[in-house]
XYZ file of C-alpha atoms in Angstrom:
713
model
C -55.658 -53.545 -10.836
C -52.107 -53.094 -9.689
C -50.856 -50.714 -7.100
C -48.172 -48.141 -7.452
C -44.815 -48.295 -5.644
C -44.194 -49.537 -2.106
C -45.821 -52.970 -1.123
C -48.304 -55.304 -1.613
C -51.925 -54.889 -1.322
C -53.606 -56.881 -4.052
C -52.260 -56.072 -7.393
C -54.929 -53.867 -6.924
C -52.602 -53.561 -4.098
C -49.576 -55.427 -3.253
C -47.996 -57.740 -0.695
C -46.064 -61.022 -0.858
C -45.328 -63.973 1.416
C -43.094 -67.003 0.887
C -44.122 -70.571 1.225
C -42.040 -73.183 2.844
C -40.815 -75.914 0.604
C -43.672 -78.114 -0.486
C -42.934 -81.786 -0.849
C -45.116 -83.380 -3.356
C -44.877 -87.117 -3.530
C -43.833 -90.035 -1.396
C -40.392 -91.406 -2.073
C -40.345 -94.778 -3.770
C -36.888 -95.865 -4.807
C -34.424 -97.319 -2.380
C -32.149 -94.287 -2.248
C -35.161 -92.061 -1.635
C -36.370 -94.313 1.159
C -32.944 -94.147 2.719
C -32.956 -90.365 2.513
C -36.439 -90.201 3.966
C -35.217 -91.954 7.068
C -32.929 -89.018 7.700
C -35.187 -86.301 6.362
C -38.857 -87.138 5.770
C -40.638 -85.675 2.762
C -41.773 -82.143 3.507
C -45.395 -83.242 3.694
C -44.553 -86.362 5.714
C -44.297 -86.418 9.479
C -44.944 -88.882 12.240
C -48.513 -88.843 13.532
C -47.417 -89.583 17.056
C -44.851 -91.595 18.895
C -47.325 -94.389 19.432
C -47.978 -94.636 15.684
C -44.398 -94.259 14.593
C -44.041 -97.756 13.205
C -46.741 -97.319 10.609
C -46.500 -93.610 9.899
C -42.980 -92.316 10.334
C -42.858 -91.392 6.677
C -46.569 -91.081 6.121
C -47.522 -88.483 3.522
C -49.537 -85.685 5.156
C -52.127 -84.832 2.521
C -53.781 -82.409 4.929
C -50.608 -80.311 5.071
C -50.302 -80.424 1.301
C -53.884 -79.205 1.000
C -53.350 -76.549 3.646
C -50.394 -75.284 1.699
C -52.599 -75.084 -1.397
C -55.214 -72.994 0.403
C -52.524 -70.615 1.599
C -50.938 -70.114 -1.810
C -54.325 -69.682 -3.483
C -55.162 -66.988 -0.937
C -51.899 -65.180 -1.667
C -52.176 -65.400 -5.455
C -55.855 -64.415 -5.435
C -55.111 -61.483 -3.151
C -52.362 -60.183 -5.388
C -54.491 -60.745 -8.469
C -57.183 -58.461 -7.086
C -59.925 -60.965 -6.238
C -62.660 -58.970 -4.541
C -63.241 -59.800 -0.915
C -59.895 -61.415 -0.126
C -58.513 -58.369 1.636
C -56.620 -60.559 4.120
C -55.144 -63.038 1.661
C -51.668 -61.823 2.571
C -51.981 -63.839 5.793
C -51.257 -66.957 3.765
C -47.607 -66.342 4.589
C -48.318 -66.999 8.250
C -49.808 -70.362 7.341
C -46.595 -71.282 5.592
C -44.404 -70.196 8.472
C -46.278 -72.395 10.945
C -46.175 -75.389 8.587
C -42.459 -74.908 8.097
C -41.755 -74.731 11.817
C -43.771 -77.904 12.399
C -42.156 -80.005 9.688
C -38.573 -78.910 10.207
C -38.664 -79.139 13.982
C -40.281 -82.592 13.933
C -37.472 -83.820 11.741
C -34.764 -82.079 13.760
C -36.085 -83.378 17.084
C -35.872 -86.961 15.894
C -32.412 -86.484 14.444
C -31.155 -84.773 17.597
C -32.562 -87.506 19.814
C -30.804 -90.300 17.923
C -27.701 -88.112 17.308
C -27.964 -88.431 13.529
C -28.249 -84.732 12.688
C -25.510 -83.476 10.352
C -25.710 -79.774 9.711
C -23.936 -79.912 6.369
C -26.403 -82.503 5.105
C -29.354 -80.534 6.462
C -28.245 -77.296 4.838
C -27.404 -78.997 1.547
C -30.898 -80.501 1.337
C -32.421 -77.072 1.932
C -30.234 -75.644 -0.825
C -31.281 -78.347 -3.287
C -34.888 -77.837 -2.347
C -35.033 -74.058 -2.565
C -32.238 -72.734 -4.731
C -32.854 -74.036 -8.290
C -36.346 -72.562 -8.636
C -35.600 -69.368 -6.717
C -32.437 -68.568 -8.684
C -34.106 -69.385 -12.010
C -37.033 -67.067 -11.298
C -34.620 -64.426 -9.990
C -32.523 -64.445 -13.166
C -35.520 -64.355 -15.499
C -37.133 -61.605 -13.433
C -34.083 -59.358 -13.302
C -33.561 -59.547 -17.071
C -37.208 -58.939 -17.989
C -37.674 -56.428 -15.207
C -34.673 -54.391 -16.298
C -35.919 -54.314 -19.883
C -39.454 -53.140 -19.091
C -38.946 -51.012 -15.977
C -38.989 -47.222 -16.234
C -35.387 -45.937 -16.418
C -35.650 -44.193 -13.056
C -36.448 -47.493 -11.324
C -33.769 -49.688 -12.907
C -31.271 -49.033 -10.146
C -33.845 -50.242 -7.653
C -34.417 -53.429 -9.643
C -30.714 -54.263 -9.579
C -30.311 -53.328 -5.922
C -33.222 -55.556 -4.918
C -31.882 -58.380 -7.094
C -28.494 -58.172 -5.378
C -30.075 -58.373 -1.915
C -32.222 -61.291 -3.058
C -29.216 -63.173 -4.408
C -27.551 -62.764 -1.010
C -30.656 -64.195 0.748
C -31.405 -61.005 2.645
C -34.128 -59.079 0.748
C -36.255 -58.933 3.893
C -33.486 -57.011 5.668
C -33.239 -54.538 2.778
C -36.989 -53.948 2.757
C -37.023 -53.448 6.531
C -34.220 -50.889 6.373
C -35.952 -49.099 3.491
C -39.130 -48.877 5.562
C -41.194 -50.712 2.956
C -44.888 -50.778 3.781
C -45.760 -54.234 2.515
C -49.516 -53.831 2.846
C -50.130 -50.234 1.871
C -47.206 -49.021 -0.201
C -47.039 -48.148 -3.869
C -45.130 -49.706 -6.739
C -43.743 -52.762 -4.948
C -40.415 -54.306 -5.771
C -40.240 -57.002 -8.418
C -38.513 -59.125 -5.766
C -40.655 -58.191 -2.814
C -42.104 -61.697 -2.604
C -38.608 -63.007 -1.851
C -38.738 -61.359 1.584
C -40.288 -64.428 3.161
C -37.903 -66.754 1.346
C -35.061 -64.776 2.911
C -36.766 -65.120 6.278
C -37.161 -68.868 5.782
C -33.503 -69.280 4.877
C -32.425 -67.338 7.943
C -34.667 -69.552 10.067
C -33.214 -72.725 8.497
C -29.715 -71.432 9.174
C -30.223 -70.672 12.865
C -32.918 -73.062 14.080
C -30.957 -76.341 14.035
C -28.029 -74.638 15.753
C -30.348 -73.371 18.491
C -31.863 -76.819 19.024
C -28.442 -78.438 19.102
C -27.292 -75.981 21.769
C -30.384 -76.737 23.843
C -29.761 -80.462 23.451
C -26.127 -80.104 24.480
C -26.710 -78.055 27.604
C -30.243 -79.062 28.693
C -31.058 -82.460 27.227
C -32.285 -84.111 24.051
C -35.832 -85.107 24.959
C -38.810 -83.534 23.136
C -39.969 -82.174 26.511
C -36.740 -80.224 27.006
C -36.809 -78.923 23.463
C -40.473 -78.006 23.907
C -39.752 -75.843 26.938
C -36.907 -74.048 25.165
C -38.931 -73.522 22.000
C -41.889 -72.201 24.012
C -39.665 -69.599 25.686
C -38.250 -68.485 22.322
C -41.746 -68.375 20.824
C -43.221 -66.251 23.601
C -40.269 -63.856 23.505
C -40.512 -63.465 19.743
C -44.269 -62.882 19.926
C -43.752 -60.106 22.471
C -41.080 -58.557 20.243
C -43.455 -58.702 17.277
C -46.274 -56.944 19.122
C -43.961 -54.241 20.468
C -42.045 -53.758 17.244
C -45.244 -53.336 15.204
C -45.910 -50.207 17.245
C -42.311 -49.004 17.123
C -41.115 -49.894 13.606
C -43.728 -51.822 11.659
C -41.484 -52.653 8.669
C -38.948 -54.202 11.054
C -41.698 -56.242 12.698
C -43.047 -57.371 9.347
C -39.816 -58.363 7.635
C -37.327 -59.476 10.291
C -36.830 -62.856 11.921
C -36.810 -61.820 15.618
C -40.410 -60.604 15.346
C -41.535 -63.482 13.099
C -39.741 -66.460 14.647
C -42.696 -67.132 16.958
C -44.771 -68.326 13.985
C -42.189 -70.971 13.168
C -41.997 -71.629 16.899
C -45.738 -72.238 17.148
C -45.474 -74.920 14.490
C -42.477 -76.345 16.349
C -44.469 -76.490 19.587
C -47.203 -78.468 17.846
C -44.696 -80.972 16.484
C -42.876 -81.400 19.794
C -46.142 -81.650 21.724
C -47.334 -84.502 19.515
C -44.026 -86.281 20.024
C -44.166 -85.742 23.796
C -47.844 -86.610 24.300
C -48.927 -89.222 21.731
C -52.401 -89.391 23.261
C -53.176 -86.030 21.684
C -53.640 -87.769 18.356
C -56.306 -90.136 19.707
C -58.910 -87.487 20.516
C -60.399 -87.616 17.055
C -63.751 -86.007 17.889
C -62.082 -83.075 19.640
C -59.689 -82.482 16.749
C -62.456 -82.823 14.171
C -64.362 -79.959 15.786
C -61.189 -77.930 16.333
C -60.109 -78.495 12.744
C -63.341 -77.200 11.247
C -63.315 -74.209 13.595
C -59.750 -73.515 12.466
C -60.890 -73.619 8.833
C -63.535 -71.033 9.633
C -60.856 -68.997 11.394
C -58.682 -68.902 8.276
C -61.657 -67.919 6.134
C -62.408 -65.137 8.616
C -58.833 -63.846 8.396
C -58.746 -63.939 4.599
C -62.064 -62.077 4.342
C -61.898 -59.607 7.242
C -58.255 -58.573 7.617
C -57.282 -55.580 5.464
C -54.231 -53.516 4.624
C -55.007 -51.306 7.638
C -54.962 -54.202 10.121
C -51.867 -53.718 12.324
C -49.636 -56.584 11.230
C -48.050 -58.752 12.397
C -48.725 -57.524 15.970
C -51.087 -59.848 17.835
C -53.341 -60.123 14.774
C -50.955 -62.618 13.183
C -51.866 -65.010 16.010
C -55.222 -65.663 14.313
C -53.938 -67.319 11.110
C -51.015 -68.878 12.987
C -53.225 -70.448 15.674
C -55.727 -71.637 13.075
C -52.928 -73.334 11.149
C -51.585 -74.966 14.305
C -55.042 -76.352 15.108
C -55.421 -77.707 11.582
C -52.060 -79.462 11.828
C -53.071 -80.955 15.164
C -56.394 -82.034 13.716
C -54.511 -83.816 10.961
C -52.676 -85.982 13.495
C -55.913 -87.851 14.225
C -57.405 -90.430 11.906
C -60.914 -88.970 11.994
C -62.605 -89.389 8.600
C -64.841 -86.378 9.207
C -62.176 -83.754 9.826
C -61.018 -81.022 7.447
C -58.474 -83.481 6.055
C -61.213 -84.863 3.809
C -61.427 -81.451 2.122
C -57.698 -80.836 2.093
C -57.030 -84.202 0.442
C -59.029 -83.426 -2.702
C -57.138 -83.652 -5.985
C -57.139 -79.947 -6.927
C -55.706 -78.960 -3.565
C -53.129 -81.721 -3.699
C -51.999 -80.546 -7.118
C -51.762 -76.903 -6.039
C -49.973 -77.912 -2.857
C -47.447 -79.869 -4.872
C -46.543 -76.875 -7.037
C -47.094 -74.245 -4.327
C -43.440 -73.246 -3.984
C -43.052 -72.685 -7.721
C -46.470 -71.033 -7.888
C -45.503 -68.590 -5.194
C -42.230 -67.765 -6.939
C -43.632 -67.223 -10.440
C -46.979 -65.571 -9.725
C -45.527 -62.260 -8.570
C -43.310 -61.480 -11.583
C -46.098 -62.702 -13.880
C -48.412 -60.145 -12.300
C -45.879 -57.355 -11.942
C -43.847 -57.379 -15.159
C -46.827 -56.489 -17.419
C -47.670 -53.611 -15.080
C -44.080 -52.398 -15.191
C -44.184 -52.601 -18.982
C -47.141 -50.205 -19.281
C -46.180 -48.024 -16.311
C -47.854 -47.417 -12.972
C -49.772 -44.494 -14.456
C -51.669 -47.040 -16.568
C -52.966 -49.517 -13.966
C -53.944 -52.883 -15.344
C -57.671 -53.661 -15.134
C -58.753 -56.333 -12.688
C -59.770 -58.761 -15.429
C -56.199 -58.781 -16.726
C -54.616 -59.348 -13.315
C -57.057 -62.202 -12.688
C -56.078 -63.714 -16.043
C -52.392 -63.372 -15.203
C -52.981 -64.976 -11.819
C -54.601 -67.981 -13.479
C -51.809 -68.149 -16.056
C -49.272 -68.500 -13.274
C -50.589 -71.988 -12.467
C -49.433 -73.767 -15.666
C -46.184 -71.807 -15.627
C -45.659 -72.878 -12.032
C -46.154 -76.498 -13.047
C -43.480 -76.104 -15.724
C -41.116 -74.612 -13.144
C -41.888 -77.463 -10.727
C -41.481 -80.166 -13.368
C -38.317 -78.964 -15.081
C -36.504 -76.931 -12.414
C -37.698 -77.619 -8.901
C -38.000 -81.417 -9.024
C -34.757 -82.097 -10.939
C -32.952 -79.652 -8.654
C -33.852 -81.515 -5.486
C -32.453 -84.794 -6.808
C -29.484 -86.231 -4.921
C -27.972 -87.765 -8.031
C -25.438 -86.221 -10.382
C -22.742 -83.648 -9.723
C -25.057 -81.335 -7.820
C -26.797 -83.911 -5.669
C -24.048 -86.331 -4.628
C -21.936 -83.841 -2.710
C -23.188 -81.669 0.120
C -20.090 -79.530 -0.202
C -20.792 -78.857 -3.877
C -24.414 -77.944 -3.185
C -23.465 -75.488 -0.468
C -20.601 -74.087 -2.516
C -22.866 -73.602 -5.506
C -25.434 -71.759 -3.381
C -22.857 -69.310 -2.096
C -21.083 -68.912 -5.433
C -24.182 -68.304 -7.545
C -25.652 -65.855 -5.053
C -22.371 -63.966 -4.767
C -21.912 -63.874 -8.546
C -25.359 -62.364 -9.141
C -24.818 -59.813 -6.381
C -21.359 -58.881 -7.691
C -22.855 -58.107 -11.097
C -26.076 -56.414 -9.972
C -24.772 -54.300 -7.085
C -22.106 -52.305 -9.004
C -24.509 -51.767 -11.902
C -27.135 -50.419 -9.508
C -24.673 -47.719 -8.433
C -23.966 -46.554 -11.963
C -25.637 -43.219 -12.806
C -26.022 -44.332 -16.408
C -28.639 -46.853 -15.360
C -31.055 -44.022 -14.582
C -30.089 -41.681 -17.431
C -33.153 -40.179 -19.094
C -33.098 -38.562 -22.509
C -34.607 -35.077 -22.237
C -36.142 -32.710 -24.795
C -35.480 -29.013 -25.450
C -35.031 -26.588 -22.583
C -38.168 -25.002 -21.137
C -38.706 -21.453 -19.839
C -37.904 -20.834 -16.181
C -40.938 -21.573 -14.046
C -43.144 -18.671 -13.002
C -46.157 -19.495 -10.862
C -49.453 -18.381 -12.332
C -53.053 -19.351 -11.857
C -54.335 -22.154 -14.123
C -50.869 -23.294 -15.233
C -50.079 -25.062 -18.491
C -47.916 -28.157 -18.173
C -44.699 -28.627 -20.121
C -45.342 -31.360 -22.729
C -41.910 -32.977 -22.513
C -39.092 -33.525 -20.023
C -36.936 -30.430 -20.627
C -33.178 -30.473 -20.805
C -33.011 -27.934 -17.966
C -35.435 -29.755 -15.655
C -35.013 -28.789 -12.005
C -34.423 -30.954 -10.109
C -33.286 -33.630 -12.540
C -35.359 -36.790 -12.626
C -32.589 -38.741 -10.933
C -32.545 -36.217 -8.067
C -36.296 -35.766 -7.711
C -36.935 -38.379 -5.022
C -34.180 -36.894 -2.857
C -35.256 -33.260 -3.308
C -36.650 -32.922 0.212
C -36.617 -30.149 2.789
C -33.466 -29.936 4.883
C -35.462 -30.503 8.074
C -35.612 -34.223 7.217
C -31.834 -34.516 7.462
C -31.191 -32.273 10.470
C -33.815 -33.829 12.727
C -36.234 -30.905 12.868
C -38.900 -32.966 11.096
C -39.719 -35.797 13.500
C -40.240 -39.404 12.505
C -43.047 -41.527 13.922
C -41.083 -42.637 17.004
C -40.352 -39.235 18.554
C -42.850 -37.659 20.930
C -41.091 -34.491 22.129
C -41.224 -31.349 20.008
C -37.976 -30.168 18.470
C -36.714 -26.642 19.091
C -35.899 -25.555 15.543
C -35.907 -21.940 14.460
C -34.742 -20.175 11.299
C -34.042 -16.540 10.492
C -31.681 -14.041 12.083
C -33.848 -10.921 12.062
C -35.138 -10.748 15.642
C -37.453 -7.873 14.733
C -39.302 -9.919 12.100
C -42.679 -11.489 12.939
C -42.540 -15.024 14.321
C -44.254 -17.682 12.166
C -44.790 -21.244 13.417
C -45.239 -24.090 10.940
C -47.323 -26.875 12.516
C -48.472 -30.179 10.999
C -47.432 -33.411 9.323
C -45.180 -34.069 6.322
C -47.513 -31.977 4.159
C -46.651 -29.067 6.446
C -42.964 -29.937 6.102
C -43.348 -29.607 2.335
C -43.812 -25.841 2.866
C -40.628 -25.389 4.869
C -38.509 -24.419 1.813
C -40.985 -21.681 0.893
C -41.151 -20.249 4.408
C -37.410 -20.653 4.910
C -36.871 -18.438 1.871
C -38.723 -15.689 3.742
C -36.699 -16.373 6.894
C -33.431 -16.207 4.939
C -34.455 -12.832 3.552
C -35.132 -11.576 7.081
C -38.864 -11.200 6.480
C -39.919 -13.701 9.178
C -38.568 -15.791 12.023
C -39.613 -19.379 11.431
C -40.375 -22.048 14.027
C -40.793 -25.613 12.747
C -43.043 -28.219 14.371
C -43.686 -31.056 11.909
C -43.936 -34.802 12.375
C -44.598 -37.652 9.969
C -48.209 -38.882 9.783
C -49.248 -36.636 12.686
C -51.657 -33.781 11.939
C -51.928 -30.551 13.842
C -55.690 -31.124 14.167
C -56.620 -32.591 17.553
C -57.851 -35.979 16.348
C -56.934 -39.547 17.189
C -54.992 -41.110 14.330
C -53.293 -44.394 13.626
C -50.186 -45.028 11.597
C -50.632 -45.915 7.902
C -50.035 -49.521 8.985
C -53.076 -49.352 11.280
C -51.015 -49.383 14.477
C -51.822 -47.051 17.366
C -49.874 -43.801 17.376
C -49.539 -42.514 20.957
C -46.407 -40.549 20.053
C -48.568 -38.305 17.865
C -50.856 -37.202 20.685
C -47.906 -36.622 23.010
C -46.040 -34.566 20.407
C -49.093 -32.484 19.490
C -49.761 -31.666 23.149
C -46.139 -30.653 23.612
C -46.261 -28.370 20.561
C -49.496 -26.742 21.708
C -47.961 -26.009 25.103
C -44.837 -24.531 23.515
C -46.862 -22.326 21.201
C -48.707 -20.942 24.215
C -45.364 -20.052 25.787
C -43.685 -18.673 22.644
C -46.729 -16.729 21.414
C -45.890 -16.529 17.663
C -47.493 -13.864 15.474
C -48.829 -16.324 12.886
C -49.365 -20.076 13.043
C -49.445 -21.958 9.722
C -51.402 -25.221 9.782
C -51.016 -27.720 6.944
C -52.006 -31.394 6.834
C -52.718 -34.353 4.561
C -56.431 -33.800 5.209
C -57.822 -36.272 2.693
C -55.836 -39.093 4.313
C -57.156 -38.409 7.807
C -60.738 -38.032 6.614
C -60.631 -41.710 5.714
C -59.755 -42.766 9.273
C -61.151 -39.972 11.457
C -64.810 -39.012 11.684
C -64.160 -35.858 13.696
C -61.617 -34.019 11.557
C -63.729 -30.865 11.420
C -64.104 -30.758 15.212
C -60.425 -31.603 15.732
C -59.190 -28.847 13.431
C -61.568 -26.411 15.103
C -60.178 -27.322 18.536
C -56.605 -26.747 17.431
C -57.353 -23.372 15.834
C -59.268 -22.216 18.895
C -56.430 -23.298 21.181
C -53.566 -21.758 19.217
C -55.525 -18.829 17.808
C -56.291 -17.058 21.057
C -55.195 -13.587 19.996
C -52.957 -14.999 17.254
C -53.375 -15.125 13.507
C -53.831 -18.579 11.969
C -53.315 -19.544 8.333
C -54.764 -22.858 7.139
C -53.061 -24.107 3.970
C -55.101 -26.279 1.648
C -53.647 -29.615 0.646
C -51.588 -30.405 -2.454
C -52.920 -32.574 -5.295
C -52.416 -36.318 -4.980
C -51.494 -38.620 -7.867
C -52.121 -42.360 -8.053
C -48.554 -42.955 -9.251
C -45.077 -41.514 -8.900
C -44.813 -38.691 -11.462
C -41.008 -38.822 -11.699
C -41.005 -42.525 -12.564
C -43.706 -41.908 -15.128
C -41.713 -39.046 -16.662
C -38.626 -41.219 -17.025
C -40.717 -43.423 -19.312
C -42.812 -40.731 -21.014
C -40.084 -38.185 -21.744
C -41.908 -36.779 -24.783
C -45.424 -37.257 -23.441
C -44.993 -35.570 -20.073
C -48.614 -34.490 -19.924
C -49.531 -38.164 -19.571
C -47.841 -38.046 -16.171
C -50.274 -35.504 -14.783
C -53.651 -36.257 -13.240
C -57.113 -34.836 -13.932
C -58.120 -32.184 -11.414
C -61.152 -34.238 -10.374
C -58.913 -37.191 -9.474
C -56.051 -35.305 -7.859
C -57.963 -32.941 -5.568
C -60.255 -34.040 -2.749
C -62.939 -31.378 -2.935
C -64.557 -32.495 0.329
C -61.287 -32.153 2.250
C -60.678 -28.691 0.814
C -64.186 -27.537 1.687
C -63.916 -28.780 5.275
C -60.615 -26.983 5.822
C -61.976 -23.825 4.193
C -65.210 -23.843 6.192
C -63.418 -24.456 9.507
C -61.051 -21.579 8.781
C -63.982 -19.272 8.021
C -65.904 -20.349 11.122
C -62.949 -19.812 13.458
C -61.705 -16.554 11.957
C -58.581 -18.100 10.443
C -57.299 -17.362 6.938
C -57.251 -20.008 4.211
C -54.749 -20.409 1.379
C -55.555 -22.685 -1.549
C -52.509 -23.590 -3.580
C -54.354 -25.837 -6.056
C -55.013 -23.010 -8.571
C -51.235 -22.584 -8.920
C -50.739 -26.303 -9.572
C -53.767 -27.296 -11.643
C -56.136 -26.136 -14.356
C -58.247 -28.983 -15.735
C -55.275 -31.215 -15.027
C -52.456 -31.154 -12.513
C -49.271 -31.506 -14.599
C -46.062 -32.965 -13.222
C -43.871 -30.309 -14.880
C -44.596 -26.584 -15.088
C -41.975 -24.552 -16.906
C -38.671 -26.252 -16.128
C -39.657 -27.493 -12.653
C -40.922 -30.911 -11.625
C -43.322 -30.314 -8.773
C -43.712 -33.734 -7.107
C -41.088 -35.925 -5.452
C -43.663 -38.688 -4.935
C -47.413 -39.122 -5.230
C -48.373 -36.306 -2.841
C -45.315 -34.335 -1.671
C -43.824 -31.359 -3.472
C -40.142 -31.143 -4.294
C -38.163 -28.655 -2.237
C -37.371 -26.818 -5.481
C -41.030 -26.277 -6.338
C -41.893 -25.357 -2.750
C -39.448 -22.426 -2.830
C -41.400 -20.942 -5.740
C -44.309 -20.358 -3.366
C -42.348 -17.971 -1.115
C -43.977 -14.799 -2.561
C -47.416 -16.381 -2.285
C -46.839 -17.238 1.374
C -45.491 -13.739 1.993
C -48.739 -12.211 0.750
C -50.849 -14.764 2.622
C -49.031 -14.092 5.901
C -49.464 -10.342 5.479
C -53.175 -10.730 4.924
C -53.772 -13.269 7.700
C -55.932 -11.715 10.386
């Protein structure tokens, strides 16, 4: 089944990688043969310098088959095929193939001084643009029609970035978690196409500069490419720890995968004897096949990626390409050359482009609160194959032709690419900024919200909803904007205090973003002079003394450093009450010692001090606000059953630890749920996303926290 918003796990989750342009057939007519001399078919490369006479334009069926395996892994992963938890690594296969093919061509052209950048870029445009723009236009129209009103601005914004060939940059800046997020973008699979285009733009210029200042031989290029590759790999490993979305989506941290393919191509050109060791490459090729299978089956959405883990699929691909340079009849090429794989390799670019909207648009049509069953996503994944063939036959292949108005002039091809992209962006971008795009028709006004036990949800979106649906996602505590709530990079506690009454008791709020969700409630008490409030909150970092990783799976040393700093400061400040709140159910999945860790923290901070442990908020499988924008008159459909929304085990652990250590425990679930946990109570929407409260709803809990703080002992 499909995920909710944010990235790609299988459509049971969501992710999406781009494939480099697949060339399907050998060129036969005279004009094609002439073109091939300047730019070999994408699946054709020289075997080795010593074999150049008979194989300069030889069709590489092994690469075509390898491309098929990669795209099948990606499509199957997104379709929810059980067991393929690492199918997203197919993108790395494509990057290595692309670096190999393009660099092999460029090296030859640079050596004989025949490289013309305008011609090179124009061929890339003809190869990539017709299918990508066609799918983009169809997707934006259908997506706009079926998407929930609250998400339409996002559809247009993503379409504009895609038309400008920079969706990967947008997703990086937005902090998109490709492997573990919810409700991915309809254009999220274009991230790798944007990356490819940026690589195609810069790579030939880099090689030309090396050739001009250092020499044109494959050996010289190889040394330069190796240095770039190693530098990029180091950046990728470091950046995964620092800013994983940047590492995942941006070229500086991904260029090494293209570079690895380039090294293979240049090495074969420099040392032709490599291709003659057929027995060695046969063994290496089969081991590489096993390596790819291992990656596809064992990697998961929690594997830190790309980091050094991406070296596994990249190295396996490089070995398979090397194995294909030999003429051994017993290598993996015999498998890769089979007809089904050749067919899928031929249409792989179109298949990659069409499979994602085919999977996503039906889910958007029914809403994320109604996840599609796995059988339907598998059916849609299979249906993408014939549709991909149609796209290949009637869009992709005609578009790459060098005849007619489009094909005869490089200037026209390049001009068309820039003009069409700019035109789409100029239409989509202004529309995405229009408030009317997200307008939601509301029902009658509802009574002002009063918190009571076992609440009854409002059955419609009321006219006086607070905050409005369009403002819900931005209704966050002020500590996010002023720097008092720390992001994942900061390791030193912030000195943030609220309240002017120096005689009031000092209350310290300590925990992750689920602690930050209670800042508005406690700040109400501070504003009234009832408490002095100290804030110590940090994203994805609990107050419990446990080792945690980031949601991406990366190590999180900044969390331990920050927690230690806060504990030391609390010892010095000696507050009257310490409030602990955390996303307990999340950490239980990755930490086996949560109970012991929470106990350690309470014992350390609770020496003579009162401690209040706040139970966690309900968690939905979808974004309630987006659901409400679709179900304006069926708002109860946007709530979740109590049994699904509340992790009973997490609540019991927190409660039992509090009792055992002498701390107080506050459960807020009875104020948010009866048999169900509705999204709207009275005239207030309570959730800004799947598991964080709006600042507006948090303030309603001020009296409840006042009583809980008074009774904490």
